[in-house]
Coordinates of C-alpha atoms in Angstrom, one line a residue:
A989 CA 0.0 0.0 0.0
C990 CA 1.0 3.6 -0.5
R991 CA 2.1 5.7 2.4
G992 CA 0.9 9.2 3.0
R993 CA -2.3 10.8 1.7
C994 CA -3.9 10.8 -1.7
Y995 CA -6.5 13.2 -2.9
P996 CA -9.4 12.2 -5.2
A997 CA -9.6 14.3 -8.5
A998 CA -11.4 15.5 -11.9
M999 CA -11.3 15.7 -15.8
G1000 CA -10.5 18.2 -18.6
P1001 CA -10.2 18.4 -22.3
G1002 CA -10.4 15.0 -24.0
S1003 CA -8.5 13.5 -26.9
T1004 CA -8.5 10.1 -28.6
T1005 CA -4.7 10.0 -29.0
F1006 CA -2.0 9.4 -26.4
A1007 CA 0.5 12.3 -26.1
S1008 CA 3.5 10.4 -24.9
A1009 CA 3.5 7.3 -27.2
T1010 CA 1.5 5.0 -29.3
V1011 CA -1.4 3.1 -27.7
P1012 CA 0.0 0.1 -25.8
A1013 CA -1.4 -3.4 -25.5
D1014 CA -3.5 -4.4 -22.5
F1015 CA -1.7 -4.5 -19.2
F1016 CA -2.4 -5.3 -15.5
V1017 CA -2.4 -2.8 -12.6
G1018 CA -2.6 -4.8 -9.4
Q1019 CA -5.4 -7.2 -10.0
C1020 CA -7.1 -5.0 -12.5
R1021 CA -6.7 -5.1 -16.3
A1022 CA -6.4 -2.0 -18.4
Y1023 CA -7.5 -1.9 -22.1
P1024 CA -6.0 1.4 -23.5
S1025 CA -7.4 0.9 -27.0
E1026 CA -10.9 0.7 -25.5
N1027 CA -10.4 3.2 -22.7
L1028 CA -11.5 0.5 -20.3
V1029 CA -10.4 -0.8 -16.8
R1030 CA -11.8 -4.1 -15.7
C1031 CA -11.5 -5.3 -12.0
D1032 CA -13.3 -8.1 -10.1
A1033 CA -16.1 -5.7 -9.2
G1034 CA -16.8 -4.8 -12.9
A1035 CA -15.6 -2.7 -15.8
V1036 CA -15.3 1.1 -15.9
Q1037 CA -15.2 3.2 -19.1
L1038 CA -12.6 6.0 -18.8
E1039 CA -12.3 9.2 -20.7
P1040 CA -9.3 9.2 -23.1
K1041 CA -7.2 11.5 -21.1
A1042 CA -7.7 9.5 -17.9
M1043 CA -6.4 6.4 -19.8
A1044 CA -3.5 8.4 -21.2
L1045 CA -2.6 9.4 -17.7
L1046 CA -2.9 5.8 -16.4
V1047 CA -0.6 4.6 -19.2
H1048 CA 2.0 7.3 -18.4
L1049 CA 1.9 6.5 -14.7
S1050 CA 2.2 2.8 -15.4
R1051 CA 5.3 3.3 -17.6
H1052 CA 6.9 5.0 -14.6
A1053 CA 5.4 2.8 -11.9
G1054 CA 6.9 3.4 -8.4
K1055 CA 8.3 6.8 -9.5
T1056 CA 6.9 10.1 -8.3
L1057 CA 6.0 12.3 -11.3
S1058 CA 5.5 16.0 -10.8
R1059 CA 2.4 17.8 -12.0
E1060 CA 4.5 19.6 -14.6
Q1061 CA 5.8 16.3 -16.0
L1062 CA 2.3 14.9 -16.2
F1063 CA 0.9 18.0 -17.9
E1064 CA 3.7 17.9 -20.4
A1065 CA 3.2 14.2 -21.1
V1066 CA -0.6 14.0 -21.2
W1067 CA -1.7 17.6 -22.2
P1068 CA 1.2 18.9 -24.3
G1069 CA 0.7 22.5 -25.5
V1070 CA -2.7 22.8 -23.8
I1071 CA -3.5 25.4 -21.2
V1072 CA -5.3 23.5 -18.4
S1073 CA -5.9 24.0 -14.7
D1074 CA -4.6 21.9 -11.8
D1075 CA -8.3 20.7 -11.6
T1076 CA -7.9 18.9 -14.9
L1077 CA -5.1 16.7 -13.5
T1078 CA -6.7 16.1 -10.1
Q1079 CA -10.0 15.1 -11.8
A1080 CA -8.2 12.7 -14.1
V1081 CA -6.6 11.1 -11.0
A1082 CA -10.1 10.9 -9.4
K1083 CA -11.5 9.0 -12.4
L1084 CA -8.7 6.5 -12.0
R1085 CA -9.1 6.1 -8.2
K1086 CA -12.8 5.5 -8.8
A1087 CA -12.1 2.9 -11.4
F1088 CA -9.8 1.0 -9.0
H1089 CA -12.1 1.5 -6.0
D1090 CA -9.1 3.2 -4.3
D1091 CA -9.3 4.8 -0.8
A1092 CA -8.1 8.3 -0.4
K1093 CA -6.9 7.6 3.2
N1094 CA -5.3 4.2 2.5
P1095 CA -4.4 4.2 -1.2
R1096 CA -3.5 1.0 -2.9
Y1097 CA -3.0 2.3 -6.4
I1098 CA -2.3 6.1 -6.7
Q1099 CA -0.4 8.0 -4.1
T1100 CA -0.3 11.8 -3.9
V1101 CA 3.2 12.8 -2.7
P1102 CA 2.6 16.2 -1.0
K1103 CA 4.2 19.1 -2.9
R1104 CA 5.9 16.7 -5.3
G1105 CA 3.2 14.9 -7.5
Y1106 CA 1.7 11.5 -8.0
R1107 CA 3.1 7.9 -7.9
L1108 CA 1.5 4.7 -9.1
C1109 CA 2.3 2.3 -6.3
A1110 CA 0.4 -0.8 -7.5
A1111 CA 2.3 -3.6 -9.3
V1112 CA 2.2 -3.2 -13.1
T1113 CA 2.6 -6.1 -15.5
F1114 CA 2.7 -5.5 -19.2
A1115 CA 1.8 -8.0 -21.9
T1116 CA 5.3 -9.3 -22.4
E1117 CA 5.5 -10.4 -18.7
A1118 CA 3.7 -13.1 -16.8
A1119 CA 0.4 -11.6 -15.7
P1120 CA -2.4 -12.7 -13.4
T1121 CA -5.6 -13.5 -15.2
P1122 CA -9.0 -12.6 -13.8
S1123 CA -11.0 -15.7 -13.0
A1124 CA -13.8 -16.9 -15.4
S1125 CA -16.3 -16.2 -12.7
A1126 CA -15.0 -12.6 -12.3
R1127 CA -15.3 -12.1 -16.1
S1128 CA -18.8 -13.5 -16.0
R1129 CA -19.8 -11.2 -13.1
S1130 CA -18.3 -8.2 -15.0
R1131 CA -20.4 -9.0 -18.1
L1132 CA -23.5 -9.3 -16.0
L1133 CA -22.8 -6.0 -14.3
L1134 CA -22.2 -4.2 -17.6
L1135 CA -25.5 -5.6 -19.0
G1136 CA -27.3 -4.6 -15.9
A1137 CA -25.8 -1.1 -15.8
A1138 CA -26.7 -0.6 -19.5
S1139 CA -30.3 -1.6 -18.8
L1140 CA -30.4 0.7 -15.8
I1141 CA -29.0 3.7 -17.7
A1142 CA -31.4 3.2 -20.6
G1143 CA -34.3 3.2 -18.1
V1144 CA -33.1 6.3 -16.4
I1145 CA -32.8 8.1 -19.8
V1146 CA -36.3 7.2 -20.8
L1147 CA -37.7 8.3 -17.4
A1148 CA -35.8 11.6 -17.7
I1149 CA -37.2 12.3 -21.2
L1150 CA -40.7 11.5 -20.0
F1151 CA -40.2 13.8 -17.0
D1152 CA -38.9 16.6 -19.2
T1153 CA -41.9 16.6 -21.5
S1154 CA -44.3 16.8 -18.5
E1155 CA -42.9 20.0 -17.1
R1156 CA -44.8 23.3 -17.0
R1157 CA -43.4 26.5 -18.4
V1158 CA -43.4 30.0 -16.9
P1159 CA -41.7 33.1 -18.6
G1160 CA -38.9 32.9 -16.1
P1161 CA -38.0 31.8 -12.6
T1162 CA -40.8 31.2 -10.2
Q1163 CA -40.9 32.7 -6.7
S1164 CA -39.0 29.7 -5.5
G1165 CA -36.3 30.2 -8.1
Q1166 CA -37.3 27.3 -10.3
V1167 CA -37.4 27.3 -14.1
T1168 CA -39.7 25.0 -16.0
A1169 CA -40.2 24.0 -19.6
D1170 CA -44.0 23.7 -20.3
G1171 CA -43.6 21.7 -23.5
L1172 CA -40.8 23.8 -25.0
P1173 CA -38.2 21.9 -26.9
T1174 CA -35.2 21.4 -24.6
L1175 CA -31.7 21.2 -26.0
T1176 CA -28.2 20.6 -24.8
V1177 CA -24.9 21.4 -26.6
E1178 CA -22.2 18.9 -25.9
P1179 CA -18.5 20.0 -25.7
F1180 CA -17.2 20.3 -29.3
R1181 CA -14.4 17.8 -30.1
L1182 CA -11.1 19.1 -31.3
L1183 CA -9.7 17.3 -34.3
G1184 CA -6.1 17.0 -35.3
E1185 CA -3.0 16.9 -33.2
D1186 CA -2.7 20.6 -32.3
E1187 CA -4.4 20.8 -28.9
S1188 CA -3.4 24.4 -28.5
H1189 CA -6.6 25.3 -30.4
A1190 CA -8.8 23.7 -27.7
Y1191 CA -10.0 27.3 -26.8
L1192 CA -11.5 27.5 -30.2
A1193 CA -13.7 24.4 -29.7
Q1194 CA -14.7 25.7 -26.3
G1195 CA -15.5 29.1 -27.6
L1196 CA -17.7 27.9 -30.5
R1197 CA -19.7 25.8 -28.1
Y1198 CA -20.0 28.6 -25.6
D1199 CA -21.3 31.1 -28.2
L1200 CA -23.7 28.6 -29.7
I1201 CA -25.2 28.1 -26.3
T1202 CA -25.3 31.9 -25.8
D1203 CA -27.1 32.4 -29.2
L1204 CA -29.7 29.7 -28.6
S1205 CA -30.3 30.8 -25.0
K1206 CA -31.6 34.1 -26.4
L1207 CA -34.7 32.4 -27.9
S1208 CA -37.9 32.4 -25.9
G1209 CA -39.1 29.3 -27.7
L1210 CA -36.2 27.1 -26.6
L1211 CA -34.8 26.0 -23.2
V1212 CA -31.1 25.2 -23.2
I1213 CA -29.8 22.7 -20.6
G1214 CA -26.1 22.5 -19.9
S1215 CA -25.6 26.2 -20.0
R1216 CA -22.3 28.0 -20.5
S1217 CA -20.4 28.7 -17.3
I1218 CA -18.4 31.8 -16.4
M1219 CA -17.7 30.3 -13.1
G1220 CA -15.8 27.5 -14.9
Q1221 CA -16.9 23.9 -15.5
T1222 CA -15.7 20.4 -15.6
S1223 CA -17.5 18.7 -18.3
D1224 CA -18.5 15.2 -17.5
P1225 CA -19.6 13.1 -20.5
S1226 CA -21.3 10.6 -18.1
A1227 CA -23.8 13.3 -17.0
K1228 CA -27.3 12.6 -18.2
Y1229 CA -29.3 15.6 -19.5
R1230 CA -33.0 15.8 -19.6
A1231 CA -32.9 17.3 -23.1
K1232 CA -35.0 16.4 -26.1
Y1233 CA -32.3 17.4 -28.6
R1234 CA -28.6 17.3 -28.6
V1235 CA -26.0 19.3 -30.6
E1236 CA -22.5 17.9 -31.1
G1237 CA -19.7 19.1 -33.2
E1238 CA -16.0 18.8 -34.3
V1239 CA -13.6 21.6 -34.9
Q1240 CA -10.2 21.8 -36.6
R1241 CA -8.1 24.7 -37.6
V1242 CA -5.4 24.2 -40.2
D1243 CA -3.3 27.4 -40.8
D1244 CA -5.9 30.0 -41.7
E1245 CA -8.7 27.5 -42.6
L1246 CA -11.4 26.4 -40.2
R1247 CA -13.2 23.1 -40.5
V1248 CA -16.4 22.7 -38.5
H1249 CA -18.9 19.8 -38.5
V1250 CA -22.1 20.3 -36.5
H1251 CA -25.0 17.8 -36.2
L1252 CA -28.3 17.9 -34.4
S1253 CA -30.0 14.8 -33.2
D1254 CA -33.0 13.5 -31.2
A1255 CA -31.6 12.5 -27.9
E1256 CA -34.4 10.1 -27.3
N1257 CA -33.8 7.8 -30.3
G1258 CA -30.5 9.0 -31.7
Q1259 CA -32.0 10.0 -35.0
Q1260 CA -29.9 12.6 -36.8
L1261 CA -32.0 15.6 -37.8
W1262 CA -29.5 17.8 -39.4
S1263 CA -25.8 17.8 -40.2
E1264 CA -23.5 20.3 -42.0
R1265 CA -19.8 20.6 -42.7
Y1266 CA -18.2 24.0 -43.0
L1267 CA -14.8 24.5 -44.6
R1268 CA -14.0 28.2 -44.7
P1269 CA -11.3 30.7 -44.0
I1270 CA -11.0 31.6 -40.3
D1271 CA -12.2 35.1 -41.2
N1272 CA -15.6 33.6 -41.8
L1273 CA -15.9 32.3 -38.2
F1274 CA -18.8 34.6 -37.3
Q1275 CA -20.8 33.7 -40.5
I1276 CA -20.4 30.0 -39.5
Q1277 CA -21.7 30.7 -36.0
E1278 CA -24.7 32.5 -37.3
A1279 CA -25.4 29.9 -40.0
V1280 CA -25.3 27.0 -37.4
S1281 CA -27.7 28.9 -35.0
R1282 CA -30.2 29.7 -37.7
Q1283 CA -30.2 26.1 -39.1
I1284 CA -30.9 24.7 -35.7
V1285 CA -33.8 27.1 -35.2
S1286 CA -35.1 26.2 -38.7
T1287 CA -34.8 22.5 -38.1
L1288 CA -36.7 22.6 -34.8
A1289 CA -39.3 25.0 -36.3
I1290 CA -38.8 27.4 -33.4
K1291 CA -40.7 30.7 -33.7
V1292 CA -38.4 33.7 -33.6
D1293 CA -39.7 37.2 -33.4
E1294 CA -38.0 40.3 -35.0
E1295 CA -36.1 41.3 -31.9
E1296 CA -34.7 37.7 -31.4
Q1297 CA -33.7 37.7 -35.1
R1298 CA -31.7 40.9 -34.5
R1299 CA -30.0 39.4 -31.4
L1300 CA -29.2 36.2 -33.2
A1301 CA -27.4 38.1 -36.0
Q1302 CA -25.5 40.4 -33.5
R1303 CA -21.9 39.4 -32.9
Y1304 CA -20.0 40.6 -29.9
T1305 CA -17.1 42.0 -31.9
T1306 CA -16.2 42.7 -35.5
S1307 CA -12.7 41.5 -35.1
V1308 CA -12.1 37.7 -35.6
Q1309 CA -8.5 38.1 -34.4
G1310 CA -9.7 40.0 -31.3
Y1311 CA -12.3 37.2 -30.7
E1312 CA -9.6 34.6 -30.8
L1313 CA -7.5 36.5 -28.3
F1314 CA -10.6 36.8 -26.1
L1315 CA -11.1 33.0 -26.2
R1316 CA -7.5 32.3 -25.3
A1317 CA -7.8 34.8 -22.4
Q1318 CA -10.9 33.1 -21.2
S1319 CA -9.2 29.7 -21.1
L1320 CA -6.3 31.2 -19.1
L1321 CA -8.6 33.0 -16.7
L1322 CA -10.3 29.8 -15.7
V1323 CA -7.0 28.2 -14.7
R1324 CA -7.2 30.4 -11.5
R1325 CA -3.5 30.9 -11.0
A1326 CA -1.7 34.2 -10.6
R1327 CA 0.6 33.8 -13.6
E1328 CA -2.2 32.7 -16.0
N1329 CA -4.4 35.5 -14.7
E1330 CA -1.8 38.1 -15.6
E1331 CA -1.4 36.5 -19.1
A1332 CA -5.2 36.6 -19.6
R1333 CA -5.3 40.2 -18.7
G1334 CA -2.7 41.0 -21.4
L1335 CA -4.7 39.1 -24.0
F1336 CA -8.0 40.9 -23.0
R1337 CA -6.2 44.2 -23.5
Q1338 CA -5.0 43.1 -26.9
A1339 CA -8.5 42.2 -27.9
I1340 CA -9.8 45.6 -26.7
A1341 CA -7.1 47.3 -28.7
M1342 CA -8.4 45.6 -31.8
D1343 CA -12.0 46.4 -31.0
P1344 CA -12.5 49.1 -28.3
S1345 CA -16.3 48.3 -28.2
F1346 CA -15.7 44.6 -27.3
A1347 CA -17.8 44.5 -24.1
R1348 CA -17.1 40.9 -23.2
A1349 CA -13.4 41.6 -23.3
Y1350 CA -13.9 44.5 -20.8
G1351 CA -15.8 42.0 -18.7
G1352 CA -13.0 39.5 -18.8
L1353 CA -10.5 42.2 -17.8
A1354 CA -12.8 43.1 -14.8
L1355 CA -12.7 39.5 -13.7
S1356 CA -8.9 39.3 -13.9
F1357 CA -8.7 42.3 -11.5
A1358 CA -11.4 40.8 -9.2
A1359 CA -9.3 37.6 -9.1
D1360 CA -6.3 39.6 -8.0
Y1361 CA -8.3 40.9 -5.1
R1362 CA -10.1 37.8 -4.0
N1363 CA -7.0 35.5 -4.1
Q1364 CA -4.7 38.2 -2.6
W1365 CA -2.4 38.1 -5.6
T1366 CA -1.7 41.8 -5.2
L1367 CA -0.4 44.1 -2.4
D1368 CA -3.1 46.7 -3.2
G1369 CA -6.3 44.7 -3.2
A1370 CA -8.5 47.8 -2.9
A1371 CA -7.1 49.3 -6.1
A1372 CA -7.6 46.0 -8.0
L1373 CA -11.2 45.8 -6.9
Q1374 CA -11.8 49.4 -7.9
R1375 CA -10.3 48.7 -11.3
A1376 CA -12.5 45.6 -11.6
K1377 CA -15.6 47.8 -11.0
A1378 CA -14.5 50.4 -13.6
M1379 CA -14.0 47.8 -16.3
A1380 CA -17.2 46.0 -15.5
R1381 CA -19.2 49.3 -15.7
T1382 CA -17.5 50.0 -19.1
A1383 CA -18.7 46.6 -20.4
L1384 CA -22.2 47.3 -19.2
E1385 CA -22.2 50.8 -20.8
I1386 CA -21.1 49.4 -24.1
D1387 CA -23.8 46.8 -24.4
P1388 CA -26.4 46.4 -21.6
E1389 CA -28.2 43.6 -23.6
I1390 CA -25.5 41.0 -22.9
P1391 CA -26.4 38.9 -19.8
E1392 CA -22.8 38.2 -19.0
V1393 CA -21.8 41.8 -18.4
H1394 CA -24.5 42.1 -15.8
W1395 CA -23.1 38.9 -14.2
V1396 CA -19.6 40.3 -14.2
L1397 CA -20.6 43.6 -12.5
A1398 CA -22.7 41.6 -10.0
Y1399 CA -19.7 39.4 -9.2
V1400 CA -17.5 42.5 -8.7
S1401 CA -20.3 44.0 -6.5
A1402 CA -20.4 40.9 -4.4
Q1403 CA -16.7 41.1 -3.8
R1404 CA -17.3 44.6 -2.6
R1405 CA -20.1 43.3 -0.3
E1406 CA -22.6 45.4 -2.3
H1407 CA -25.0 42.5 -2.2
A1408 CA -28.3 44.2 -2.9
Q1409 CA -26.8 45.8 -6.1
A1410 CA -25.5 42.4 -7.1
I1411 CA -28.9 40.7 -6.7
G1412 CA -30.5 43.5 -8.9
L1413 CA -27.9 42.9 -11.7
L1414 CA -28.4 39.2 -11.6
R1415 CA -32.2 39.5 -11.9
K1416 CA -31.6 41.6 -15.0
A1417 CA -29.2 38.9 -16.4
V1418 CA -31.9 36.2 -16.0
S1419 CA -34.5 38.4 -17.5
L1420 CA -32.3 38.6 -20.6
D1421 CA -31.5 34.8 -20.5
R1422 CA -33.6 32.5 -18.3
S1423 CA -31.3 29.6 -19.1
F1424 CA -28.3 31.5 -17.5
A1425 CA -27.3 28.9 -14.9
D1426 CA -24.4 30.9 -13.5
A1427 CA -26.7 33.9 -12.8
Y1428 CA -28.9 31.7 -10.5
A1429 CA -25.8 30.2 -8.9
L1430 CA -24.2 33.5 -8.1
M1431 CA -27.5 34.8 -6.8
G1432 CA -27.7 31.9 -4.5
G1433 CA -24.1 32.4 -3.4
V1434 CA -24.8 36.1 -2.6
K1435 CA -28.0 35.2 -0.6
T1436 CA -25.8 33.1 1.7
Y1437 CA -23.3 36.0 2.0
M1438 CA -26.2 38.2 3.1
G1439 CA -27.2 35.7 5.8
Q1440 CA -30.2 34.2 3.9
P1441 CA -29.0 30.6 3.2
A1442 CA -32.6 29.2 3.0
E1443 CA -33.2 31.4 -0.1
T1444 CA -30.0 29.9 -1.7
L1445 CA -31.3 26.4 -2.0
P1446 CA -33.9 26.7 -4.8
L1447 CA -31.6 29.0 -6.8
I1448 CA -28.7 26.5 -6.7
R1449 CA -31.0 23.6 -7.5
T1450 CA -32.2 25.6 -10.6
A1451 CA -28.5 26.3 -11.6
I1452 CA -27.7 22.6 -11.3
R1453 CA -30.7 21.6 -13.4
L1454 CA -29.8 24.1 -16.1
N1455 CA -26.1 23.2 -16.1
P1456 CA -25.5 19.7 -14.7
D1457 CA -21.9 19.6 -15.8
A1458 CA -20.8 22.8 -14.1
G1459 CA -18.4 21.0 -11.8
Y1460 CA -17.6 21.5 -8.1
L1461 CA -18.7 25.1 -7.4
Y1462 CA -22.5 24.6 -7.5
F1463 CA -22.2 21.8 -4.9
L1464 CA -20.0 23.9 -2.7
L1465 CA -22.5 26.8 -2.8
L1466 CA -25.3 24.3 -1.9
G1467 CA -23.2 22.7 0.9
R1468 CA -22.3 26.1 2.3
A1469 CA -25.9 27.1 2.5
Y1470 CA -26.8 23.9 4.4
F1471 CA -23.8 24.5 6.7
F1472 CA -25.2 27.9 7.8
L1473 CA -28.7 26.3 8.2
G1474 CA -27.2 23.8 10.6
D1475 CA -28.0 20.8 8.5
W1476 CA -24.7 19.1 8.8
E1477 CA -25.7 15.9 7.0
Q1478 CA -26.7 17.7 3.8
A1479 CA -23.8 20.1 4.1
L1480 CA -21.4 17.2 4.2
I1481 CA -23.1 15.4 1.3
N1482 CA -22.8 18.4 -1.0
I1483 CA -19.4 19.5 0.2
N1484 CA -18.0 16.0 -0.4
E1485 CA -19.6 16.1 -3.9
A1486 CA -17.6 19.4 -4.5
L1487 CA -14.5 17.8 -3.1
E1488 CA -14.7 14.8 -5.4
R1489 CA -14.8 17.1 -8.4
N1490 CA -12.1 19.5 -7.1
P1491 CA -10.0 18.3 -4.2
T1492 CA -7.5 21.2 -4.4
N1493 CA -10.1 24.0 -3.9
L1494 CA -9.3 25.7 -0.6
E1495 CA -12.8 27.0 0.2
T1496 CA -14.2 23.5 -0.1
R1497 CA -11.6 22.1 2.3
I1498 CA -12.4 25.0 4.7
Y1499 CA -16.1 24.3 4.8
L1500 CA -15.5 20.5 5.1
A1501 CA -13.3 21.1 8.1
A1502 CA -15.8 23.4 9.7
S1503 CA -18.7 21.0 9.0
R1504 CA -16.8 18.1 10.5
E1505 CA -16.0 20.1 13.6
A1506 CA -19.5 21.4 14.0
S1507 CA -21.0 17.9 13.7
G1508 CA -18.7 16.5 16.4
Q1509 CA -16.3 14.7 14.0
H1510 CA -13.2 16.2 15.5
E1511 CA -10.6 13.7 14.2
E1512 CA -11.9 14.1 10.6
A1513 CA -11.9 17.9 11.0
V1514 CA -8.2 17.7 12.2
W1515 CA -7.4 15.7 9.1
Q1516 CA -9.0 18.3 6.9
R1517 CA -7.0 21.0 8.7
E1518 CA -3.8 19.2 7.6
E1519 CA -5.2 19.2 4.0
I1520 CA -5.8 22.9 4.2
L1521 CA -2.2 23.5 5.4
S1522 CA -0.9 21.3 2.7
L1523 CA -2.6 23.5 0.1
Q1524 CA -1.7 26.7 1.8
P1525 CA 1.0 26.4 4.5
D1526 CA 0.6 29.9 5.7
F1527 CA -3.2 29.8 5.9
A1528 CA -4.7 32.0 8.7
T1529 CA -8.5 32.4 9.1
A1530 CA -8.3 36.1 9.7
T1531 CA -6.3 36.7 6.6
W1532 CA -8.5 34.6 4.4
L1533 CA -11.7 36.3 5.7
R1534 CA -10.3 39.7 4.9
T1535 CA -11.2 39.4 1.2
Y1536 CA -14.1 36.9 1.8
P1537 CA -17.4 38.5 0.5
M1538 CA -19.6 37.4 3.4
S1539 CA -21.3 40.3 5.1
D1540 CA -23.4 38.5 7.8
R1541 CA -21.5 39.0 11.0
E1542 CA -23.0 36.0 12.8
Q1543 CA -22.1 33.6 10.0
R1544 CA -18.5 35.0 9.8
A1545 CA -18.2 34.6 13.6
Q1546 CA -19.5 31.0 13.4
L1547 CA -17.1 30.0 10.7
S1548 CA -14.2 31.8 12.3
S1549 CA -14.8 30.2 15.7
L1550 CA -14.9 26.6 14.3
L1551 CA -11.7 27.2 12.3
Q1552 CA -9.9 28.7 15.3
Q1553 CA -10.9 25.6 17.3
L1554 CA -8.8 23.7 14.8
G1555 CA -5.9 26.0 15.2
L1556 CA -6.3 27.7 11.9

């Protein structure tokens, strides 16, 4: 067994090729067998399908079994040339640990070596060596489990579709924060797949999907599920959407040429309703985006009024080069590290230089300054926050019809503890786009900051329904609300969900430690204290709370007291 502690983890951009070498033959890891060509791991308990990058990571760790590999080495081997966050690696490790039924406290397969990296500590046997063979009964059990799982999943999908068509529509959120469909067609846009070997263009595939969702969310005759996320998302292909229709696509850029393939299908029966290939110069990017949106609207026979026609044709910038800079900056911003944040700010500024009326670029610039303040990456936090507000206001003045710019100013206002103003801005954002999951999520987060955690719950539930693949943050917001309501059981359920998706998030660890201490689980709380200090050795509660947006004094005192009991 490994010694020391291992964290669970999450997934990022996928690829069907291995970065470090050709796809190897099957091999054994402990008593489990890995099938790289099928992205499958089979143990006695059954078989687990992995995402391509998780398998690529397993292959690389197996080739260096027993050796500690740094995060930088793993990023270079598995995600060469791609800007990804630490969450991407930790989630990939989590997928592997889940496949091997590994235990974070007593790991048998993957060890996290604090401040150094990861080590595969199970025995590895490649095809050229003598290898243990799973018993015939184990293989039989695996086949039965797979068949049973397939039947169960099929049943869940059918029930979900039936449930979706029975919902009732209202023009926007109800008093409880719920959004319903009332027979409207529901649609989800899956992450676009990047074709070719140049993964540095991943931002382009992400951006095309994001803006297609944005376009379609403007339409009153359609409900988009799996919304874009400013807060950041970890896309999980295993998530099941209650959507009637599904849009999928592939993107490839070769020099100055853009190749895009988009297809629309009925999610219930898999029937393809429309498909189109576009092969055009990169300068025609906006025309491709508009053509795809209009074709989907036409195929689904969605009624579009004159105002919606205008919004559908409206692009956020006239500069394709500026738009590409903006997309690259967005991908850097979501890494949430000081260096990448600074790089993103430079790219946002370049995009603005190419188009001074690019409102979304001003919004991104505002978020970069807000991140400096919130994460204490600057000595003058007050100046950074003031700059964030100025840039967010500029974005809003340029184009007040963009829901995202209202969200950005609301986020900055929340950091300034101007919570009533933030709520007003978010209500405007959802009036412009009732599918805007992040607006409901941030509104719920702000309600907790204000000392109204009970009002948070329906808002976060709505956000999760609209964007089921948003990752850890929605579950953290939900767990945080239950924490301040004193419901320790539900707080721990949701905080642990957040932790499974992102074990390196400091706030998640903080609330987990506080929840454990409040519920009388002192030893577990002490263990979480060590995890917090491993992530941030100089952590001090008073310093962390200095830039924490919570304004309710009783809640701040409650959280501070529990953390101080743990010596933090």
